[in-house]
Coordinates of C-alpha atoms and ligand atoms in Angstrom, one line a residue:
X1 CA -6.7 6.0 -22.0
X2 CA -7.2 9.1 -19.6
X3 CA -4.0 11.3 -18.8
X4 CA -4.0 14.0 -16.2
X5 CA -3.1 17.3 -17.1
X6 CA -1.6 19.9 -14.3
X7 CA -0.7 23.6 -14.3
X8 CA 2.3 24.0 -12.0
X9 CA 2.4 27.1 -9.9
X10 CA -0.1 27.5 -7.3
X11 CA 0.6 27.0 -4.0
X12 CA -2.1 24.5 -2.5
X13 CA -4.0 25.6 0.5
X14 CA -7.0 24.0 2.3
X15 CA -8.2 20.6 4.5
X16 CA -8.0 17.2 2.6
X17 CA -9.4 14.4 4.0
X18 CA -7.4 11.1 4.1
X19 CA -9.2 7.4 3.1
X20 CA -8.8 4.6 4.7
X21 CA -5.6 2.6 3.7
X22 CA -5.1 0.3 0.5
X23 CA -2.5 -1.7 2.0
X24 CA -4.7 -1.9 5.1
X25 CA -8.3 -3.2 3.3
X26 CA -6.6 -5.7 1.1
X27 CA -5.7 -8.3 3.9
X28 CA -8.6 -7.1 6.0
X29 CA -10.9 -8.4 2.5
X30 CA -9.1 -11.9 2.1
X31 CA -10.3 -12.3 6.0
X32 CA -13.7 -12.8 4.9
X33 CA -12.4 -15.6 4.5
X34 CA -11.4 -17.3 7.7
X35 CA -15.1 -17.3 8.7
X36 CA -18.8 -18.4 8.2
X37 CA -19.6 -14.8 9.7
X38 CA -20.7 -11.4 8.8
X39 CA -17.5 -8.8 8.2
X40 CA -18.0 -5.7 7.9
X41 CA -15.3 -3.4 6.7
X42 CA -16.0 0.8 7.0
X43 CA -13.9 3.4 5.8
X44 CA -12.7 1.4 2.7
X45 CA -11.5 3.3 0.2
X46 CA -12.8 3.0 -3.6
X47 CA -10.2 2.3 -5.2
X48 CA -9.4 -0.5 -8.3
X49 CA -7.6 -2.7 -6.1
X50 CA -10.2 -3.0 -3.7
X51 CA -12.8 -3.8 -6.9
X52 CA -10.2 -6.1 -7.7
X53 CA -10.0 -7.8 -5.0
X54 CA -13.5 -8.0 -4.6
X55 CA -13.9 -9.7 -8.0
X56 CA -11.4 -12.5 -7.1
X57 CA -13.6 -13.3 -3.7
X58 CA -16.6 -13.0 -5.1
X59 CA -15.4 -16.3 -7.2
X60 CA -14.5 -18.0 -4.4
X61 CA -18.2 -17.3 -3.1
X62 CA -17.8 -14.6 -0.5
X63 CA -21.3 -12.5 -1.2
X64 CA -20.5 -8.5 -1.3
X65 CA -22.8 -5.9 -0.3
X66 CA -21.1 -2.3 -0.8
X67 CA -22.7 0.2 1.2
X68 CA -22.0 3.8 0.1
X69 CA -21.1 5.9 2.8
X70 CA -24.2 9.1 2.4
X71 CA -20.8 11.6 3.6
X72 CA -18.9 12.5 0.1
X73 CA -16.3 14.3 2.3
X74 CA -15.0 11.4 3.8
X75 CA -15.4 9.4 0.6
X76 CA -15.1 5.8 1.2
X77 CA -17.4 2.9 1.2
X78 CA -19.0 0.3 3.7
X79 CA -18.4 -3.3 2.5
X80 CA -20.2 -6.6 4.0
X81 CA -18.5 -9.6 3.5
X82 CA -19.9 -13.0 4.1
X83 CA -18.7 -16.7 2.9
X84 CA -21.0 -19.0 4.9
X85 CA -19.5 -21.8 2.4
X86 CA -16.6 -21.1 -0.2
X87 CA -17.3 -22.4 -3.6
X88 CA -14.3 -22.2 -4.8
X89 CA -10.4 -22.7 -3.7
X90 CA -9.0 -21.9 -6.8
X91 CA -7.5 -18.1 -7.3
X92 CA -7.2 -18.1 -11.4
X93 CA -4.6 -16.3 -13.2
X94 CA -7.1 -13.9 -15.0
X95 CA -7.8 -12.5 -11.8
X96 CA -4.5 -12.6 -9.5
X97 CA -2.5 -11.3 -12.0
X98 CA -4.1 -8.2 -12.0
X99 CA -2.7 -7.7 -8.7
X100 CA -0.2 -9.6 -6.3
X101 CA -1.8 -8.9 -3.6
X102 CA -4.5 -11.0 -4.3
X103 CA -2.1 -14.1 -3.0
X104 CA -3.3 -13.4 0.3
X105 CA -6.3 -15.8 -0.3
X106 CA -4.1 -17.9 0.0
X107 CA -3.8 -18.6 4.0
X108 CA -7.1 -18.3 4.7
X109 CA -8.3 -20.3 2.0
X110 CA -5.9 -22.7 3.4
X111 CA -6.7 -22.5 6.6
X112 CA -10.3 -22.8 6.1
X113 CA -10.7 -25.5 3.3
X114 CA -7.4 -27.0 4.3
X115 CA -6.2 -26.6 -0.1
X116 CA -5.9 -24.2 -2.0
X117 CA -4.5 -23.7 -5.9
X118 CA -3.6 -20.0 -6.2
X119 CA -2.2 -18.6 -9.3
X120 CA 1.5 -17.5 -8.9
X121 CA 1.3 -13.5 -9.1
X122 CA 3.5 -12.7 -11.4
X123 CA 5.9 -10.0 -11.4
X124 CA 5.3 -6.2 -12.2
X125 CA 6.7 -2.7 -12.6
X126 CA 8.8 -2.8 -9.2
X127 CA 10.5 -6.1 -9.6
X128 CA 10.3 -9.7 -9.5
X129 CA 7.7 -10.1 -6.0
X130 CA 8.3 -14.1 -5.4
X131 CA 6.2 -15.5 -3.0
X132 CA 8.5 -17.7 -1.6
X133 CA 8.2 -16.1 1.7
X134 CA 4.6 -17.2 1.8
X135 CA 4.8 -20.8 1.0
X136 CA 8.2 -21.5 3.2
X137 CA 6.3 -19.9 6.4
X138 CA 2.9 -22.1 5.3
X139 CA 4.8 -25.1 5.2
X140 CA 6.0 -24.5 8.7
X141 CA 2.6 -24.4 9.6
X142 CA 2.2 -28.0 8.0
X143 CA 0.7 -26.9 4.4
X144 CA 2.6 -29.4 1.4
X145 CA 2.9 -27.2 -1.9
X146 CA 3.9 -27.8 -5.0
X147 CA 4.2 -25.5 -7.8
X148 CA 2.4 -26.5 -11.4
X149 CA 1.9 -25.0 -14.1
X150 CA 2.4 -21.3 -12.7
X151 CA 0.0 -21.9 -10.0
X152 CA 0.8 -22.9 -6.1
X153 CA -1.1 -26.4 -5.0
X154 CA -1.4 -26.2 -1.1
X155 CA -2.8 -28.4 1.2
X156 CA -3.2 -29.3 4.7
X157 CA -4.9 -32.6 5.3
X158 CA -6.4 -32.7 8.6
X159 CA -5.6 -29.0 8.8
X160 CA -3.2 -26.7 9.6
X161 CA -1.0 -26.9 12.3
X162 CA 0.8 -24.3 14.6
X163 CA 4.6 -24.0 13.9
X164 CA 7.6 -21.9 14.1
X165 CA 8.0 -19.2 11.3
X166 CA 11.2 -17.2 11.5
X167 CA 11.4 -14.8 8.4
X168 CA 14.9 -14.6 6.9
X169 CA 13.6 -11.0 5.2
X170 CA 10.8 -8.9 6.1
X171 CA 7.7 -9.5 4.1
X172 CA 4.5 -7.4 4.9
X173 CA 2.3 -10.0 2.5
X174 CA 4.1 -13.1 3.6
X175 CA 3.5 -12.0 7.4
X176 CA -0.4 -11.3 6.7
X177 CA -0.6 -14.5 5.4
X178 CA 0.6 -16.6 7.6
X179 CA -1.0 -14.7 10.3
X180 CA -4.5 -15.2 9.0
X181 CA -3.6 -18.7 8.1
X182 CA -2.4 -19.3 12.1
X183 CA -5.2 -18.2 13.2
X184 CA -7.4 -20.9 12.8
X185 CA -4.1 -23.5 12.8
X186 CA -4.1 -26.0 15.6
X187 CA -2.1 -25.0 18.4
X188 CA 0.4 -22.2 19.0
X189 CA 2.5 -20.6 16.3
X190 CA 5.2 -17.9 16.6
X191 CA 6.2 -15.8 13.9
X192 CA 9.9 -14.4 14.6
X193 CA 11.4 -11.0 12.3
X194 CA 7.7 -10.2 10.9
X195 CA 6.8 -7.4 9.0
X196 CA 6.1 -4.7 11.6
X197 CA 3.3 -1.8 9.6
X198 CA 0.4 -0.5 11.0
X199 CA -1.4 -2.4 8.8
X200 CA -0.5 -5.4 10.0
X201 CA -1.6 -4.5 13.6
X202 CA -4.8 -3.6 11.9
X203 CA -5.3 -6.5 10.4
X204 CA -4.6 -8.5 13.8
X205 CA -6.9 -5.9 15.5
X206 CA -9.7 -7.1 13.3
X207 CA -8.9 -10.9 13.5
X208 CA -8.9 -10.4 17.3
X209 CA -12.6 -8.9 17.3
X210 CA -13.4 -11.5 15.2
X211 CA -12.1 -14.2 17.9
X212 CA -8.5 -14.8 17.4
X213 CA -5.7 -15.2 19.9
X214 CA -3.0 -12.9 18.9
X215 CA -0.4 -11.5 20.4
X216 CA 2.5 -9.0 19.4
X217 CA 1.3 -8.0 15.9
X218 CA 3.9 -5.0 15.2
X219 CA 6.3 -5.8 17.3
X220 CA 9.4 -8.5 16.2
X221 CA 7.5 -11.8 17.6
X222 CA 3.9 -12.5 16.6
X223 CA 2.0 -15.5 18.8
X224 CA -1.1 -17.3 17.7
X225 CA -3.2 -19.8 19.0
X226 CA -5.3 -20.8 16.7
X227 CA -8.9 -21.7 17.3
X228 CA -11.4 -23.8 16.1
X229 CA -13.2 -20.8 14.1
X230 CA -13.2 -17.4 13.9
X231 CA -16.7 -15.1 13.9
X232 CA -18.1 -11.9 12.0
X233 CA -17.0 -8.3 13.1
X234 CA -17.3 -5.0 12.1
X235 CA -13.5 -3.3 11.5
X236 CA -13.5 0.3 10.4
X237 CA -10.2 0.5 8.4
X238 CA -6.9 2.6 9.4
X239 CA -6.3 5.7 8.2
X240 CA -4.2 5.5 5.1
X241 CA -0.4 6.9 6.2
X242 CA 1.2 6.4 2.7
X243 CA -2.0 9.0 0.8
X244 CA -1.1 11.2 4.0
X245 CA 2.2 11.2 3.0
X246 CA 1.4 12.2 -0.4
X247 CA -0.2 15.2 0.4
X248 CA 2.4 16.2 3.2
X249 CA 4.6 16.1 0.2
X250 CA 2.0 18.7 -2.1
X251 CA 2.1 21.3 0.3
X252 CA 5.8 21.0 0.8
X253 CA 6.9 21.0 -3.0
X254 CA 4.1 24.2 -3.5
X255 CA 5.5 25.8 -1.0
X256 CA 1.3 25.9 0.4
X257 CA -0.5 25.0 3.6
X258 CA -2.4 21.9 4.1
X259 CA -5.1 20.1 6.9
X260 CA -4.6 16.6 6.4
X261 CA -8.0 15.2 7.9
X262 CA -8.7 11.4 9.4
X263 CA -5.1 10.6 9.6
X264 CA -3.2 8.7 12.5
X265 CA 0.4 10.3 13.1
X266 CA 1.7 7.6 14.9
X267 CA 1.9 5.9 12.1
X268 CA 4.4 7.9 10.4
X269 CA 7.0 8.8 12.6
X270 CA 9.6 8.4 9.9
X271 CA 8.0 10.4 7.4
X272 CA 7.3 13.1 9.6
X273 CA 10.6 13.3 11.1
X274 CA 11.8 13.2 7.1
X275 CA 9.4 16.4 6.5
X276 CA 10.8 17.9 9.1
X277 CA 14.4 17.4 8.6
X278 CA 14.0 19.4 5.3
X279 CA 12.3 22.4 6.5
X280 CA 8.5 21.3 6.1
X281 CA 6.7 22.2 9.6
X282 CA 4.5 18.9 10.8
X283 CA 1.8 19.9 13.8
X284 CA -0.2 17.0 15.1
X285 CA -3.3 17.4 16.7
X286 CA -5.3 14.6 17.6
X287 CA -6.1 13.1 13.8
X288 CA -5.3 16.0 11.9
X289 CA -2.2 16.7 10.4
X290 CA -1.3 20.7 9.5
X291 CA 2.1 21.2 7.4
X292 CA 3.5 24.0 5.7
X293 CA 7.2 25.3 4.6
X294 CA 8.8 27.0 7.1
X295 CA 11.3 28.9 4.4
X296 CA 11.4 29.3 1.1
X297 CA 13.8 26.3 0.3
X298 CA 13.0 22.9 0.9
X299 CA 16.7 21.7 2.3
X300 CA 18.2 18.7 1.2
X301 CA 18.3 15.8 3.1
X302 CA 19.1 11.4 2.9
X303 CA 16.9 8.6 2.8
X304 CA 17.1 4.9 3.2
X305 CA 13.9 3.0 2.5
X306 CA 13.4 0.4 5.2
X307 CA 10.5 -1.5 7.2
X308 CA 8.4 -0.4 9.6
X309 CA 9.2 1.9 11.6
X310 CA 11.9 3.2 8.7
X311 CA 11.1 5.5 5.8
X312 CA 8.5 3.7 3.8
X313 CA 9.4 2.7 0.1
X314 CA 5.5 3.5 -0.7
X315 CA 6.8 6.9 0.2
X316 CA 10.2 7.0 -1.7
X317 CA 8.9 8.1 -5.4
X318 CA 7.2 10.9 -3.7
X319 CA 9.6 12.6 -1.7
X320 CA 12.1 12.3 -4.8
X321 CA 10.1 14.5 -6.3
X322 CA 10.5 16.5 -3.3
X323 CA 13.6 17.0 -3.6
X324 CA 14.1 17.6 -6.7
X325 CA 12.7 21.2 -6.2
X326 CA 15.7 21.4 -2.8
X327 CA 18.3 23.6 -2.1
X328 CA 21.3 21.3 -2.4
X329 CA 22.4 17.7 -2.9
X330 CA 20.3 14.8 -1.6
X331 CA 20.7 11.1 -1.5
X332 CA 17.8 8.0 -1.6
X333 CA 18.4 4.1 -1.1
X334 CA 15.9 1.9 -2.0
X335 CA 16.7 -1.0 -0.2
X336 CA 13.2 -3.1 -0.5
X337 CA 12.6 -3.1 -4.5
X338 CA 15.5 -3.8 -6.6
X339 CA 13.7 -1.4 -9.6
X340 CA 11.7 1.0 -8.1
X341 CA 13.6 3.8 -9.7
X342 CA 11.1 4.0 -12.8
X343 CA 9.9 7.7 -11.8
X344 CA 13.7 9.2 -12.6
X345 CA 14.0 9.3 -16.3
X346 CA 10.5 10.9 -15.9
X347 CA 11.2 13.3 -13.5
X348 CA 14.9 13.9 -15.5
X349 CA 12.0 14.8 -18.7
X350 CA 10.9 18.1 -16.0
X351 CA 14.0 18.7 -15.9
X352 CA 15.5 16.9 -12.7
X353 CA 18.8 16.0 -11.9
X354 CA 19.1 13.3 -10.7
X355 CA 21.9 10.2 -10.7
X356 CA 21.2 6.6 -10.2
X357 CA 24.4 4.1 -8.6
X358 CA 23.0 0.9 -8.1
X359 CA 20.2 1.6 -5.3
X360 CA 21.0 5.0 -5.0
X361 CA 20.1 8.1 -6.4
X362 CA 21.7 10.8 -6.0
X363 CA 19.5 14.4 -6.4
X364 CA 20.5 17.7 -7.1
X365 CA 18.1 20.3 -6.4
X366 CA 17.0 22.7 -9.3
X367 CA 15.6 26.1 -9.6
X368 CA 12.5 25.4 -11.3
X369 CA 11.0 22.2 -13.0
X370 CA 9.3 22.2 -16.3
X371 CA 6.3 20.5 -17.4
X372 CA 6.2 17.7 -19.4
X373 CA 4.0 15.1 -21.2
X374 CA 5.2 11.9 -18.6
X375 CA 4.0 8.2 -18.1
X376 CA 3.0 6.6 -15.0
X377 CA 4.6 3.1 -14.9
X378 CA 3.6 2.2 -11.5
X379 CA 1.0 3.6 -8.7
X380 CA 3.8 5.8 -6.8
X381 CA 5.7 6.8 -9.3
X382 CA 2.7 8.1 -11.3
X383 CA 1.9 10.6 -8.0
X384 CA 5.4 11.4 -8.0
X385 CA 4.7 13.2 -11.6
X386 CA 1.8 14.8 -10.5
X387 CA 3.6 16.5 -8.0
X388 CA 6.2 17.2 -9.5
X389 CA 3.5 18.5 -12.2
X390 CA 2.4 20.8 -9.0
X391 CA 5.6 22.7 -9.0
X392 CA 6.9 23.0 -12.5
X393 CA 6.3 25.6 -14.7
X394 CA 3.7 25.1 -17.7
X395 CA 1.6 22.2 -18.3
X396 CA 2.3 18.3 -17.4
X397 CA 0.1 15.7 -18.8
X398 CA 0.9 12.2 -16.7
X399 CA -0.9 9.4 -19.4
X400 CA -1.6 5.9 -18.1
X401 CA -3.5 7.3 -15.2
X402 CA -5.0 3.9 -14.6
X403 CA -1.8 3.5 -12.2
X404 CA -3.0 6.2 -10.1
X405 CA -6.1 5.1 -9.5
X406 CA -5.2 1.8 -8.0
X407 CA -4.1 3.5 -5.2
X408 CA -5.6 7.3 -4.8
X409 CA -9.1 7.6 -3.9
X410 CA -10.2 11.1 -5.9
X411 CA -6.8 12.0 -6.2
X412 CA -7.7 15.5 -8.6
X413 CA -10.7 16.2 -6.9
X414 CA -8.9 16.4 -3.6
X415 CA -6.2 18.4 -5.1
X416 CA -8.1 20.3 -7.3
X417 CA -10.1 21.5 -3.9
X418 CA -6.9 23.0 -2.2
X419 CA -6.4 25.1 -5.8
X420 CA -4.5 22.9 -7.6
X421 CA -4.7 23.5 -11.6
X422 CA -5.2 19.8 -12.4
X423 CA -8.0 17.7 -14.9
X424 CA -8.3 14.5 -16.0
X425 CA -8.6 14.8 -20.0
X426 CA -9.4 11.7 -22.5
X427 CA -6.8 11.4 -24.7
Ligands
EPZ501 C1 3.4 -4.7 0.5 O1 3.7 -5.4 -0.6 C2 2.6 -3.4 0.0 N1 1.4 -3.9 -0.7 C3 3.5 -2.7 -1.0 O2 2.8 -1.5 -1.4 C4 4.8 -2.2 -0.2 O3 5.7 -1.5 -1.0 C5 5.5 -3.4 0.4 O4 4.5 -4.2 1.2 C6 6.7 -3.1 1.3 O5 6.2 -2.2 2.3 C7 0.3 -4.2 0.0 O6 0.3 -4.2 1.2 C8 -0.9 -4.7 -0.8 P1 6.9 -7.4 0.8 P2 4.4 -6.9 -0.4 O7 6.4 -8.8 0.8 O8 3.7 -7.5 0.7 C9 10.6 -9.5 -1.3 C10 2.0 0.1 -2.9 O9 2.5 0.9 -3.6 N2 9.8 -10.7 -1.1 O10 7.0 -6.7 2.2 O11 4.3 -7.6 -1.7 C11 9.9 -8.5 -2.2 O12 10.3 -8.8 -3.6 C12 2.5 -1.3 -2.8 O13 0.9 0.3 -2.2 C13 10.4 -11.9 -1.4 O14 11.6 -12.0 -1.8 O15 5.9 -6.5 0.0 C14 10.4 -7.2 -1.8 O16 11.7 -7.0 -2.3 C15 3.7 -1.5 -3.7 N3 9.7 -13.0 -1.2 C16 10.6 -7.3 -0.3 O17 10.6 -8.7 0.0 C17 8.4 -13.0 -0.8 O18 7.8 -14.1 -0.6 C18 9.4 -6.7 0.5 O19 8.2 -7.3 0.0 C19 7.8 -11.8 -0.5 C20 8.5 -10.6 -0.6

């Protein structure tokens, strides 16, 4: 397997451009579904969750044409979607448990074909992940399922039919679903305490332009009428706020100067005002992002990961590492994932200090980190080394690199541009 190696020590300076969002192209993919039509998806990033993804719909006879865009700057891919029949309804375990998010077949599959037999996901690194969410708002919609042998039978004789879905906790997947899958219900549904991200109202952007009715998509109440079908479209995806992030936190813990490209700050009002409240200056202009230290020390600050619009969990890993490097004491809650603390006892191998009670870690700045060999165990937590990696002193090799590149779309050559000492090596 691959590691990445990094030299800590130089201060990163240049213009990276951000990709199109993971978290964004993954629902905006399993619409493909809903329709007979032609979608067409730009600015999707290459990543191994999209390939994924686009194994499992492939099967399920959605035909694939990736176009590659000709501008290697802005990276990313074209992809035409179209499933003028589907030849299968059945997600298999080979393929879903490679990722959970491929569960989100599920409502349009549903919605379309009226069954559906999708493998449960499975758990992985960051906790348990049910999908109980998802099936309790289908059946509201009028789906019957019944779990069986590790997969989820659903069906909707006659069709789906609009209903009331009030979510008891916020789920961004379970909300995508059953928003796709109301689309094409009969009759009006409301969705009450949905997930609110930016990716959500970019997926409801697309399933407008592809002839839904929806209404409220990121705010707390979500209205659908469905419609007898949906059309093709062409969607370019959103600007992805959690890689944006990423980098905001790279200049920060180098102490550097960054041009974040192709980004939308709107979308991260509680990162940004997070950057900000330990010293990192933030200036928005239209879609570019320009941040840099304003002192030496990076001051110590608390987090609480929440939904949207609070402090993103996708974000949490990363700005631990953060503040590892800060002048003080600092404090993190992880309130969505009940184990997605799997970066400390790495970071505590560079020589952090950090203390975990419960949900809650508790970080105390240090002078200097050190590199370290480190292992990735899940796609944030892996960056989290590699920028810690940035600041330390000496060599870090991050193995199991495969994490990273579910989620980071030329992740060293990016950093490696702004004068980053970083490599991939074979082991
Ligand atoms: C999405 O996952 C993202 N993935 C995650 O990003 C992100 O961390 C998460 O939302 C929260 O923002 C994609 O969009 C592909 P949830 P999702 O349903 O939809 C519990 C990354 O790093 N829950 O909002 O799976 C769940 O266990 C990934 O890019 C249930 O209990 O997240 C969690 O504790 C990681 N039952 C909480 O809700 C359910 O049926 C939030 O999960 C569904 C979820």
């Amino acid at each position: 397997m691959e590691r990445i190696r990094v030299r800590g020590g130089q201060r990163l300076e240049g213009s990276i451009h951000i990709s199109g969002a993971k978290n964004a192209a993954l629902p905006l993919m399993a619409a493909s579904l809903l329709t007979p039509g032609t979608l067409t998806l730009s600015n999707v990033p290459k990543l191994a969750d999209i390939a994924t993804l686009a194994s499992l719909l492939g099967q399920h006879g959605v035909a694939i044409d990736l176009r590659q865009n000709g501008n290697v700057v802005d990276g990313g891919q074209t992809l035409v979607l179209h499933a003028p029949s589907i030849a299968s309804t059945t997600a298999p375990y080979d393929l879903v448990r490679k990722m959970r998010a491929s569960v989100l077949v599920l409502g349009p599959l549903l919605a379309r074909c009226h069954q559906a037999k999708v493998s449960l996901p499975g758990g992985c690194a960051i906790g348990t992940r049910p999908v109980d969410l998802h099936l309790k708002a289908l059946e509201q919609l009028g789906a019957r399922i019944e779990l069986e042998e590790g997969y989820v039978n659903a069906e909707a004789p006659g069709g789906l039919k609009g209903g009331r879905v009030r979510f008891p906790t916020v789920s961004v997947g379970a909300t995508e679903n059953v928003m796709m899958a109301a689309t094409l219900a009969d009759g009006e549904s409301i969705l009450e305490n949905p997930a609110r991200e930016p990716e959500i109202e970019d997926l409801a952007r697309c399933l407008i332009a592809m002839g839904a009715q929806i209404e409220g998509a990121g705010s707390e109440r979500i209205v659908v009428q469905g419609v007898p079908e949906l059309s093709g479209a062409d969607h370019r995806v959103m600007a992805d706020r959690i890689e944006a992030g990423t980098y905001m936190a790279a200049a920060a813990i180098t102490g550097g100067a960054l041009t974040l490209t192709g980004t939308n700050a709107d979308t991260m009002g509680a990162v940004i005002d997070a950057f900000e409240s330990c010293g990192v200056s933030v200036a928005r202009c239209n879609g570019t992002l320009d941040i840099s230290r304003r002192s030496d020390a990076i001051s110590p600050t608390d987090i609480t990961t929440q939904p949207y619009p609070g402090f993103p969990t996708d974000m949490q890993a990363q700005f631990m590492a953060l503040l590892t490097t800060a002048s003080g004491a600092s404090t993190i809650n992880e309130t969505i994932f009940e184990n997605r603390f799997m970066h400390v006892p790495e970071l505590m191998r560079m020589g952090a200090d950090i203390a975990l009670q419960g949900s809650t870690a508790v970080i105390r700045g240090v002078q200097q980190l050190r590199g370290a060999p480190v292992m990735a165990t899940d796609l944030r937590a892996s960056v989290s080394l590699v920028l810690a990696g940035l600041a330390a002193e000496g060599e870090t090799t991050v193995s199991r690199v495969y994490h990273l590149d579910r989620g980071y779309e030329h992740l060293v050559e990016k950093l490696s541009a702004c004068g980053a000492d970083i490599e991939r090596i074979a082991n």
